[in-house]
Coordinates of C-alpha atoms in Angstrom, one line a residue:
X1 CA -33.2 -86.9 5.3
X2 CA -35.0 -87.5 2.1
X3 CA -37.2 -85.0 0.7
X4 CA -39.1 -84.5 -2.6
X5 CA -39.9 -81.3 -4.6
X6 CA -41.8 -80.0 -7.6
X7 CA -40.8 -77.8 -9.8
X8 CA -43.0 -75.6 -11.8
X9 CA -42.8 -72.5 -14.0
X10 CA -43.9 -70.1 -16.6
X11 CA -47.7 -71.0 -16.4
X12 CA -48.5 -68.1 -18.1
X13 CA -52.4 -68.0 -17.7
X14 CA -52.6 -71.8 -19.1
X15 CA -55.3 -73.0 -16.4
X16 CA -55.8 -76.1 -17.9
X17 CA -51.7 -77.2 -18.4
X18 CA -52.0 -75.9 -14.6
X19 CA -54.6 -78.0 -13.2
X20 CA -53.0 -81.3 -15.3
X21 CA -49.6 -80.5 -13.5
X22 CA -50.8 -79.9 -9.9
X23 CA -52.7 -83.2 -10.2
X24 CA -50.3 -85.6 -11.0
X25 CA -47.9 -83.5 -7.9
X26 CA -50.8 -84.3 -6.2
X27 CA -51.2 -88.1 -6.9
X28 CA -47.5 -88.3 -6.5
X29 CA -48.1 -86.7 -2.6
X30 CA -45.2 -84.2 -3.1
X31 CA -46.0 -81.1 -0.4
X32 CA -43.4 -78.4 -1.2
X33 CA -44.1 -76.7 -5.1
X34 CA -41.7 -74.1 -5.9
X35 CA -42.8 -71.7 -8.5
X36 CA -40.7 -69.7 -10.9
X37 CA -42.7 -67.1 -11.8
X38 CA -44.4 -65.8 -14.9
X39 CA -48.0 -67.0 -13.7
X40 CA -50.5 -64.9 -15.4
X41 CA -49.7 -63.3 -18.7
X42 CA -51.0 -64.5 -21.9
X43 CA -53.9 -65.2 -24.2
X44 CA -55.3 -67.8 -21.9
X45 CA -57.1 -67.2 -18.1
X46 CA -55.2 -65.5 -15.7
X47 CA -57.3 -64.9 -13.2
X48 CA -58.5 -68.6 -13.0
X49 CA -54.7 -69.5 -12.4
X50 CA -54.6 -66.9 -9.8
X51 CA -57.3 -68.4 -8.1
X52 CA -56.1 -72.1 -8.2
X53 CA -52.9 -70.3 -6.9
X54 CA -54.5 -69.0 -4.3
X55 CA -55.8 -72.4 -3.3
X56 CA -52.8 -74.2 -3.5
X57 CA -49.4 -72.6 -1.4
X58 CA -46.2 -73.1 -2.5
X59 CA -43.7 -71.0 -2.6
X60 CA -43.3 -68.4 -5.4
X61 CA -41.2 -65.8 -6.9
X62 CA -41.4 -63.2 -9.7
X63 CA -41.0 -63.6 -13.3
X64 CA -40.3 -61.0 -16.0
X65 CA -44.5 -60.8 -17.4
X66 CA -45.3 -60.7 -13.5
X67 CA -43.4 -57.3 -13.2
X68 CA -44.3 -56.7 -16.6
X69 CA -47.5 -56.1 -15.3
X70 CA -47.1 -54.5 -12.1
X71 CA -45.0 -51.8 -14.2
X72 CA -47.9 -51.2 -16.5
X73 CA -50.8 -50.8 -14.2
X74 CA -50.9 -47.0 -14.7
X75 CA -50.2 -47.0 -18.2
X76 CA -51.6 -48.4 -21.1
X77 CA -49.3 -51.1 -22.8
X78 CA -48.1 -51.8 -25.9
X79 CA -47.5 -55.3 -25.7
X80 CA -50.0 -57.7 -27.1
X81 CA -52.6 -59.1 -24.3
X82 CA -51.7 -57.0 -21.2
X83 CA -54.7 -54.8 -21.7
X84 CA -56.5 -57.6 -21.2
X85 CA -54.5 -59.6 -18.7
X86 CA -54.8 -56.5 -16.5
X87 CA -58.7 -55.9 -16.9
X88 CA -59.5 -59.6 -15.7
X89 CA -57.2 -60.2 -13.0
X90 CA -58.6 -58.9 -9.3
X91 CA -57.0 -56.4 -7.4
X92 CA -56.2 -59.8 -4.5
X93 CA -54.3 -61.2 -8.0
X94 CA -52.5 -57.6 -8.2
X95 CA -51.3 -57.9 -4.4
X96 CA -50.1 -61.5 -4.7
X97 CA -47.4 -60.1 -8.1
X98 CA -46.6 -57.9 -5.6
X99 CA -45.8 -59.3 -2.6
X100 CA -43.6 -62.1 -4.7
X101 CA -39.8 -61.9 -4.2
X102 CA -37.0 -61.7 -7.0
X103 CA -35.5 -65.1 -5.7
X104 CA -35.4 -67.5 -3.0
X105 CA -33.5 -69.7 -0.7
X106 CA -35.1 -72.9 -0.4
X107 CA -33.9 -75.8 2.8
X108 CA -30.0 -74.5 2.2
X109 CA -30.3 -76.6 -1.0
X110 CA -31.8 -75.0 -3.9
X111 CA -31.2 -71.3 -5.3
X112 CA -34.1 -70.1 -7.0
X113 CA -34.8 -67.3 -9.6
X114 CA -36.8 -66.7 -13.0
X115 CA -34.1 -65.7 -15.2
X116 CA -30.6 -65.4 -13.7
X117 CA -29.8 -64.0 -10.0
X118 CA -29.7 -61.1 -11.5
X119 CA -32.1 -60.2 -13.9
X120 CA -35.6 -61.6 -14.1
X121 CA -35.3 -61.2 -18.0
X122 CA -32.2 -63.2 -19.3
X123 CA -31.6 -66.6 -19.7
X124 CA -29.0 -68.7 -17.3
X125 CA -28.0 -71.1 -19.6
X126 CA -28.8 -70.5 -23.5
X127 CA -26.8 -68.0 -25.6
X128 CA -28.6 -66.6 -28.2
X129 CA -26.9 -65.6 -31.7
X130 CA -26.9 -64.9 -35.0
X131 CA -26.9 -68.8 -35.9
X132 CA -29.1 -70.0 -33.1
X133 CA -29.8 -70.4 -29.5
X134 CA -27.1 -72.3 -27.3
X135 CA -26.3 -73.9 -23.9
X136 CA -23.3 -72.0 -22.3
X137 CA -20.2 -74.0 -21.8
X138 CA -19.0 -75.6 -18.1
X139 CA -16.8 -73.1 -17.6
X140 CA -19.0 -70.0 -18.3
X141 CA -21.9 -71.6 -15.7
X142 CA -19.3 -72.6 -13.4
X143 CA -18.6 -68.6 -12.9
X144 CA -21.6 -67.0 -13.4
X145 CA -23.2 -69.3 -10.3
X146 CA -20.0 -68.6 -8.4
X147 CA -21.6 -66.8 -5.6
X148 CA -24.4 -69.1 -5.1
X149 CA -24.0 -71.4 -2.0
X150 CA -26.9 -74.0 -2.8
X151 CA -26.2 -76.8 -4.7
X152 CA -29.0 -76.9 -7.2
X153 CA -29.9 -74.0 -9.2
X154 CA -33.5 -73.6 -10.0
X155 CA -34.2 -71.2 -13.2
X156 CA -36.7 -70.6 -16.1
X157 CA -37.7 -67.8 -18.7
X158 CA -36.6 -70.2 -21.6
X159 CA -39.4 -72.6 -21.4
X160 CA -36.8 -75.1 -22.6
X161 CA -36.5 -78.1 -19.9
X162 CA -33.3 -78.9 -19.4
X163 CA -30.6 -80.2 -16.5
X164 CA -26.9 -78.9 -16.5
X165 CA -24.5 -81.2 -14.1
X166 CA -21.6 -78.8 -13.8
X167 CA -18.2 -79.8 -12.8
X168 CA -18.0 -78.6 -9.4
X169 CA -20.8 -81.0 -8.6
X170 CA -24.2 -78.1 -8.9
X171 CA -27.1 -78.8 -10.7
X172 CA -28.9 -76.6 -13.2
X173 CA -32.3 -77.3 -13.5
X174 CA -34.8 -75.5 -15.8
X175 CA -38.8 -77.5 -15.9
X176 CA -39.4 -76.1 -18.6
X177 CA -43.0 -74.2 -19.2
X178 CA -46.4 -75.8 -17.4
X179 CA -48.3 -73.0 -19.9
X180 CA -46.6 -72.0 -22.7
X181 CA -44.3 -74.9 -24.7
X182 CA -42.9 -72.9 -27.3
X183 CA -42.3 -68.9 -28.0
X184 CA -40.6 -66.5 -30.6
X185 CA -38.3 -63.8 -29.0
X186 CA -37.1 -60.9 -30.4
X187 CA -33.5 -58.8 -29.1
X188 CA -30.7 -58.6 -30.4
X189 CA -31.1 -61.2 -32.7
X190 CA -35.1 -63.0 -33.5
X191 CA -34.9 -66.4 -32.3
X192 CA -37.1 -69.4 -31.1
X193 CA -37.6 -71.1 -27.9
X194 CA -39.4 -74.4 -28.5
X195 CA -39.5 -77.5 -26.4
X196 CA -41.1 -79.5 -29.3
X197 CA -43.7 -80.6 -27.3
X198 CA -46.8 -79.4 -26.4
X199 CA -46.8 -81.3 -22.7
X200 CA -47.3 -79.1 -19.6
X201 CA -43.9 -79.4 -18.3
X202 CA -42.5 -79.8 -14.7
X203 CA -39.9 -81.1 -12.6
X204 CA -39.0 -83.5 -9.3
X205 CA -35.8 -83.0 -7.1
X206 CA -35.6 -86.1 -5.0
X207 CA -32.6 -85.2 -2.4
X208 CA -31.3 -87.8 -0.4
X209 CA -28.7 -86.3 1.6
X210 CA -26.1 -85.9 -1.1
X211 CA -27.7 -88.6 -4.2
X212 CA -29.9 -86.4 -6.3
X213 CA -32.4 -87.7 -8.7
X214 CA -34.2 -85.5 -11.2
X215 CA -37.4 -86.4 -12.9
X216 CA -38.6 -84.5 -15.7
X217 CA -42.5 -84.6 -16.2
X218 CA -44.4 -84.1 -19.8
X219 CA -48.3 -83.9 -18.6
X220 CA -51.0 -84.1 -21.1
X221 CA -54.0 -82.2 -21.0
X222 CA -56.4 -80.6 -23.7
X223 CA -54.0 -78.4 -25.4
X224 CA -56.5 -78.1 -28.2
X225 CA -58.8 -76.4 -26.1
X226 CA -56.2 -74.5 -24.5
X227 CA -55.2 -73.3 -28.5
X228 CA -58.4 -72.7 -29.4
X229 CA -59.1 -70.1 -26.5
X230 CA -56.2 -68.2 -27.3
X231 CA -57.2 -67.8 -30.8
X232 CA -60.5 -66.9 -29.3
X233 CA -58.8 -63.8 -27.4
X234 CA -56.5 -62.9 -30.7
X235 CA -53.5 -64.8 -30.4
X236 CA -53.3 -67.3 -33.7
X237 CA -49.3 -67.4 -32.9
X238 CA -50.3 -68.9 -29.4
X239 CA -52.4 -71.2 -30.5
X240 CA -49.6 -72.6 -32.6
X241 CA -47.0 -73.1 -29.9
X242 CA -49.5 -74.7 -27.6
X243 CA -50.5 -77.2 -30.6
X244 CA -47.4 -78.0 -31.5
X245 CA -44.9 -77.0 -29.3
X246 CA -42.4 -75.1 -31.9
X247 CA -42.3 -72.2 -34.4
X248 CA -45.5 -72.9 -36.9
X249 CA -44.0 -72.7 -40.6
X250 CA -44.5 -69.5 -41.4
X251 CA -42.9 -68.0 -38.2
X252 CA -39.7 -70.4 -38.4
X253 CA -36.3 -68.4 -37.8
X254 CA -33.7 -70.6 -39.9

């Protein structure tokens, strides 16, 4: 039986990336969406994504901003823009976070989480170090997806689109980031994320009994308006990545 899917993830408030990537799903007549998570925090509109959310089911989970938020609603936080995230979304946009799960099962076929199946806050496939962010080996993926029955692995956080074929025939799949096209992170070690576009990203599984095809989708839409409202709300580092899609000059790592 042949069936088609969309893929999309880490939208992070970006209503316009949103509204370019759910039209050209649309156009394309795929019905099932599945959604990573991350949907609302940023410097951009998150309660206008909730709402187009709201109008548009698919099937969701929860990322690491989306708990992010639900841990903070009783507190004030410290981390730049969820002040303001919180004050504009609606108390319907609080109860949808909350009702998400951590991960689903989707048609026996596809695993689904934000990060890795077990944490919403680490990446599946890139290492980072010292000297740079990295795609774990076949051997590494190949155990740490041991206990995971479905055959393709859904997964985002990095905002880096990528497919991993591993050797024992799964499929890795990241879209990549409808909202946010590049970001710095900070742990261990300070390091980029950048998927050198600015494009609102998505994917397509086409499964066809055992062939699967794989589409990845670069949308335009007005990412200059998009930058120019998150410098508008304080966020000149935003603005940058959705411009450009990597680290501005002055914030590059190496």
């Amino acid at each position: 039986m042949k069936k088609s899917y969309a893929v999309i993830s880490d939208i992070h408030g970006n209503l316009l990336a949103l509204l370019a990537v759910l039209k050209d799903i649309n156009a394309r007549g795929i019905e099932t969406v599945i959604n990573l998570g991350d949907h609302f925090f940023g410097a951009l509109e998150p309660e206008g994504v909730a709402q187009v959310l709201r109008e548009n089911p698919m099937l969701c989970i929860r990322g690491n901003t989306d708990r992010e938020i639900l841990e903070s609603l009783n507190t004030v936080s410290k981390k730049d823009q969820m002040e303001r995230v919180k004050a504009e979304l609606s108390s319907e946009s609080i109860a949808f976070l909350q009702r998400l799960p951590l991960t689903l099962s989707v048609d026996d076929l596809i695993f689904v989480c934000h990060g890795t199946p077990a944490s919403d806050d680490e990446y599946l496939l890139e290492q980072v170090t010292a000297n740079g962010v990295f795609v774990y080996n076949d051997e590494y993926l190949v155990e740490k997806t041991k206990d995971i029955n479905e055959r393709i692995i859904l997964c985002g956080h990095s905002h880096v689109n990528r497919v991993i074929y591993l050797s024992n025939d799964k499929i890795i799949l990241n879209p990549g980031s409808v909202g946010l096209p590049a970001y710095l992170g900070n742990g261990e070690y300070r390091f980029a994320m950048e998927s050198m576009t600015p494009h609102a990203k998505y994917a397509i599984i086409h499964a066809d009994g055992p062939a699967i095809s794989i589409e990845q989708v670069l949308c335009a839409y007005d990412w200059h308006k998009a930058s120019a409202a998150a410098k508008s709300n304080g966020s000149d580092n935003w603005a940058e990545f959705l411009l450009h899609g990597r680290m501005p000059k002055a914030l590059r790592v190496n």
